[in-house]
Short mmCIF file of C-alpha atoms in Angstrom, two decimals:
data_model
loop_
_atom_site.label_atom_id
_atom_site.label_comp_id
_atom_site.label_asym_id
_atom_site.label_seq_id
_atom_site.Cartn_x
_atom_site.Cartn_y
_atom_site.Cartn_z
CA GLY A 1 6.45 2.37 -0.09
CA GLU A 2 3.01 0.79 0.66
CA ASN A 3 0.63 2.89 2.92
CA VAL A 4 -2.02 0.76 4.41
CA GLU A 5 -5.23 1.98 6.29
CA GLN A 6 -7.71 -0.27 8.00
CA HIS A 7 -11.04 0.71 9.20
CA PRO A 8 -12.49 0.66 11.74
CA SER A 9 -10.02 0.38 14.37
CA THR A 10 -12.54 -1.16 16.75
CA LEU A 11 -15.71 -3.03 15.98
CA SER A 12 -18.36 -4.30 18.58
CA VAL A 13 -21.00 -6.62 17.23
CA GLN A 14 -23.75 -8.95 18.70
CA GLU A 15 -23.39 -12.46 18.27
CA GLY A 16 -25.07 -13.58 15.04
CA ASP A 17 -24.38 -10.16 13.29
CA SER A 18 -22.10 -9.52 10.43
CA ALA A 19 -18.92 -7.59 10.58
CA VAL A 20 -17.11 -5.97 7.84
CA ILE A 21 -13.40 -4.58 7.95
CA LYS A 22 -12.17 -2.38 5.15
CA CYS A 23 -8.35 -2.18 4.05
CA THR A 24 -7.07 0.61 1.81
CA TYR A 25 -3.71 0.44 0.21
CA SER A 26 -1.61 2.72 -1.99
CA ASP A 27 0.65 0.64 -4.15
CA SER A 28 -1.22 -0.30 -7.26
CA ALA A 29 1.27 -3.09 -8.04
CA SER A 30 0.08 -5.05 -5.05
CA ASN A 31 -1.24 -8.39 -6.13
CA TYR A 32 -1.80 -10.50 -3.04
CA PHE A 33 -4.29 -9.64 -0.37
CA PRO A 34 -4.46 -11.71 2.85
CA TRP A 35 -6.17 -11.31 6.22
CA TYR A 36 -4.62 -12.48 9.38
CA LYS A 37 -6.33 -13.11 12.75
CA GLN A 38 -4.57 -12.56 16.02
CA GLU A 39 -6.08 -13.70 19.11
CA LEU A 40 -4.92 -12.44 22.56
CA GLY A 41 -1.48 -13.74 23.21
CA LYS A 42 -1.34 -15.82 20.25
CA ARG A 43 0.37 -15.75 16.74
CA PRO A 44 -1.23 -14.12 13.67
CA GLN A 45 -3.02 -16.75 11.48
CA LEU A 46 -3.77 -16.47 7.97
CA ILE A 47 -7.59 -16.84 7.48
CA ILE A 48 -8.30 -15.88 4.04
CA ASP A 49 -6.60 -14.53 1.01
CA ILE A 50 -7.22 -13.37 -2.55
CA ARG A 51 -5.15 -12.67 -5.60
CA SER A 52 -5.57 -9.78 -7.98
CA ASN A 53 -7.24 -11.70 -10.73
CA VAL A 54 -10.20 -12.60 -8.65
CA GLY A 55 -12.89 -10.20 -7.07
CA GLU A 56 -14.20 -12.32 -4.30
CA LYS A 57 -13.50 -15.42 -2.42
CA LYS A 58 -15.38 -17.26 0.33
CA ASP A 59 -14.66 -19.80 3.06
CA GLN A 60 -17.74 -20.79 5.13
CA ARG A 61 -18.52 -17.66 7.29
CA ILE A 62 -15.65 -15.35 6.02
CA ALA A 63 -15.11 -13.77 2.67
CA VAL A 64 -12.98 -11.18 1.14
CA THR A 65 -13.70 -8.91 -1.66
CA LEU A 66 -11.27 -6.84 -3.78
CA ASN A 67 -11.68 -3.72 -5.75
CA LYS A 68 -8.38 -3.08 -7.45
CA THR A 69 -9.57 0.09 -9.26
CA ALA A 70 -10.26 1.68 -5.95
CA LYS A 71 -7.34 -0.12 -4.12
CA HIS A 72 -9.26 -1.48 -1.27
CA PHE A 73 -10.19 -4.89 -0.08
CA SER A 74 -12.53 -5.98 2.77
CA LEU A 75 -13.10 -8.88 5.17
CA HIS A 76 -16.71 -9.99 5.71
CA ILE A 77 -17.61 -12.36 8.57
CA THR A 78 -21.12 -13.43 8.74
CA GLU A 79 -22.97 -15.03 11.78
CA THR A 80 -20.37 -13.93 14.08
CA GLN A 81 -19.53 -16.04 17.08
CA PRO A 82 -17.46 -15.05 20.40
CA GLU A 83 -14.53 -16.97 19.12
CA ASP A 84 -14.27 -14.57 16.21
CA SER A 85 -13.18 -11.88 18.77
CA ALA A 86 -9.55 -11.02 17.90
CA VAL A 87 -7.63 -8.48 16.18
CA TYR A 88 -7.59 -8.74 12.44
CA PHE A 89 -4.90 -7.28 10.17
CA CYS A 90 -4.74 -6.81 6.41
CA ALA A 91 -1.47 -7.09 4.75
CA PRO A 92 -1.33 -6.20 1.00
CA HIS A 93 1.66 -7.59 -0.95
CA PRO A 94 3.48 -5.79 -3.57
CA PRO A 95 4.96 -8.30 -5.91
CA ASN A 96 8.50 -10.01 -5.41
CA THR A 97 9.56 -7.92 -2.53
CA GLY A 98 8.73 -9.99 0.52
CA LYS A 99 7.96 -6.70 2.26
CA LEU A 100 4.85 -7.37 3.87
CA ILE A 101 3.32 -4.24 5.65
CA PHE A 102 0.36 -4.91 8.06
CA GLY A 103 -2.41 -2.44 8.59
CA GLN A 104 -2.98 -1.15 12.16
CA GLY A 105 -5.38 -3.75 12.98
CA THR A 106 -9.05 -3.90 13.78
CA THR A 107 -10.25 -5.04 17.31
CA LEU A 108 -13.48 -7.13 16.87
CA GLN A 109 -15.48 -7.88 19.85
CA VAL A 110 -18.38 -10.27 19.49
CA LYS A 111 -20.81 -10.02 22.45
CA PRO A 112 -22.80 -13.21 23.33
CA ASP B 1 4.75 -30.67 9.59
CA THR B 2 2.97 -27.24 8.99
CA GLU B 3 4.41 -25.40 11.80
CA VAL B 4 6.97 -22.80 12.44
CA THR B 5 8.82 -23.50 15.82
CA GLN B 6 10.37 -20.71 17.87
CA THR B 7 12.63 -21.17 20.98
CA PRO B 8 12.65 -19.90 23.56
CA LYS B 9 9.15 -19.03 24.36
CA HIS B 10 10.11 -16.46 26.88
CA LEU B 11 13.42 -14.63 27.48
CA VAL B 12 14.61 -12.19 30.07
CA MET B 13 18.15 -10.60 29.36
CA GLY B 14 20.36 -7.87 30.77
CA MET B 15 21.58 -5.07 28.53
CA THR B 16 25.03 -6.57 28.53
CA ASN B 17 23.94 -10.14 27.58
CA LYS B 18 24.26 -11.95 24.43
CA LYS B 19 21.38 -14.33 23.31
CA SER B 20 19.99 -15.98 20.28
CA LEU B 21 16.35 -16.67 19.18
CA LYS B 22 15.81 -19.67 17.01
CA CYS B 23 13.15 -20.42 14.13
CA GLU B 24 12.80 -23.63 12.41
CA GLN B 25 10.37 -24.81 9.77
CA HIS B 26 10.03 -27.97 7.62
CA MET B 27 7.51 -27.02 5.11
CA GLY B 28 10.09 -26.50 2.49
CA HIS B 29 9.40 -22.62 2.58
CA ARG B 30 12.00 -20.60 0.89
CA ALA B 31 11.31 -17.28 2.53
CA MET B 32 11.73 -16.58 6.15
CA TYR B 33 11.07 -13.37 8.17
CA TRP B 34 11.80 -11.74 11.55
CA TYR B 35 8.99 -9.33 12.77
CA LYS B 36 8.77 -7.42 16.09
CA GLN B 37 5.43 -6.75 17.59
CA LYS B 38 4.72 -4.39 20.59
CA ALA B 39 1.56 -4.61 22.53
CA LYS B 40 -1.55 -3.55 20.58
CA LYS B 41 0.42 -2.65 17.47
CA PRO B 42 0.84 -4.58 14.15
CA PRO B 43 4.01 -6.77 13.51
CA GLU B 44 6.84 -4.67 12.08
CA LEU B 45 9.09 -6.09 9.62
CA MET B 46 12.84 -6.54 10.54
CA PHE B 47 14.47 -8.79 8.18
CA VAL B 48 13.61 -10.93 5.18
CA TYR B 49 15.59 -14.08 3.87
CA SER B 50 14.87 -15.43 0.43
CA TYR B 51 16.68 -18.73 -0.66
CA GLU B 52 18.82 -18.25 2.65
CA LYS B 53 20.10 -14.79 1.54
CA LEU B 54 19.27 -11.75 3.33
CA SER B 55 17.02 -9.64 0.98
CA ILE B 56 15.61 -7.06 3.09
CA ASN B 57 16.88 -5.38 6.23
CA GLU B 58 14.47 -2.68 7.51
CA SER B 59 17.19 -0.46 8.86
CA VAL B 60 17.42 -2.63 12.10
CA PRO B 61 20.10 -1.58 14.47
CA SER B 62 22.99 -3.75 14.48
CA ARG B 63 22.54 -5.02 17.96
CA PHE B 64 20.00 -7.32 16.05
CA SER B 65 21.99 -9.80 13.81
CA PRO B 66 20.12 -12.33 11.66
CA GLU B 67 21.66 -15.71 10.52
CA CYS B 68 20.04 -18.37 8.22
CA PRO B 69 22.28 -21.32 8.44
CA ASN B 70 20.24 -23.42 6.03
CA SER B 71 16.78 -23.35 4.34
CA SER B 72 15.08 -24.69 7.64
CA LEU B 73 16.62 -22.51 10.27
CA LEU B 74 16.73 -18.79 11.02
CA ASN B 75 18.34 -17.17 14.05
CA LEU B 76 18.34 -13.79 15.59
CA HIS B 77 21.42 -12.84 17.49
CA LEU B 78 20.98 -10.28 20.22
CA HIS B 79 23.60 -8.23 21.81
CA ALA B 80 23.59 -5.08 23.99
CA LEU B 81 19.84 -4.60 23.72
CA GLN B 82 17.74 -1.72 25.31
CA PRO B 83 14.75 -1.99 27.46
CA GLU B 84 12.76 -0.41 24.44
CA ASP B 85 13.70 -3.66 22.57
CA SER B 86 11.31 -5.49 24.86
CA ALA B 87 8.68 -6.97 22.61
CA LEU B 88 7.35 -10.13 20.99
CA TYR B 89 9.50 -11.40 18.13
CA LEU B 90 7.97 -13.31 15.50
CA CYS B 91 9.32 -15.71 12.90
CA ALA B 92 7.39 -16.57 9.90
CA SER B 93 7.89 -18.41 6.67
CA SER B 94 6.30 -18.66 3.28
CA GLN B 95 6.45 -20.69 0.07
CA GLY B 96 7.79 -17.70 -1.66
CA THR B 97 8.03 -13.96 -1.03
CA GLY B 98 4.60 -13.36 -2.68
CA ASP B 99 2.63 -16.03 -0.49
CA GLY B 100 0.91 -16.23 2.68
CA TYR B 101 2.77 -16.48 5.83
CA THR B 102 3.00 -19.11 8.56
CA PHE B 103 3.89 -17.55 11.93
CA GLY B 104 5.60 -19.06 14.79
CA SER B 105 4.32 -18.52 18.29
CA GLY B 106 6.91 -15.95 19.00
CA THR B 107 9.58 -15.22 21.72
CA ARG B 108 8.53 -12.78 24.31
CA LEU B 109 11.73 -10.78 25.10
CA THR B 110 12.09 -8.65 28.07
CA VAL B 111 15.33 -6.54 28.41
CA VAL B 112 16.10 -5.48 32.05
#
């Protein structure tokens, strides 16, 4: 099955700084790479995703980059704001299984 | 409608009780999921339904029984639970099994 590792487990930045979270996976057949954000006491929400035929995708202050050869993808958040404080999960998808396995999560704290 | 609705939001049940969790979506999604989440942990997959058929059961104890009455509804029947089953139970749906999830707000279950 898929082994997923996320680093770092916690990340503290000053408001306005950038944050990067890396996700490493084991199943080379994985072809869909989403990131979810979960604020305290709330549901996980899909914030950005990328498919295996694309190397990078941006949506305003967030971006995801994919290195299929090395089997890792990363979440980049620029100009961080206090409302970015949350737990972020990666969840690489092997194809056609529906078996979505989440990484252990990264707790991001943005200090005003 | 772009939401997944879960009821109830909170549930306290005794170890001899029988209760059901309900999940509903009207986005035309063909895949639906049950996840269990403990505090400070990632969501753990329990069941996957694809086109109303159970496609994955992650070796979940039989005291949890899923049901998919139609393409919009997903239930989780609970019977003879243990205190360690106390957790946040999340329902999710996706267009297909290789697409991003929309999560419901969850049911916070306490077994006493």
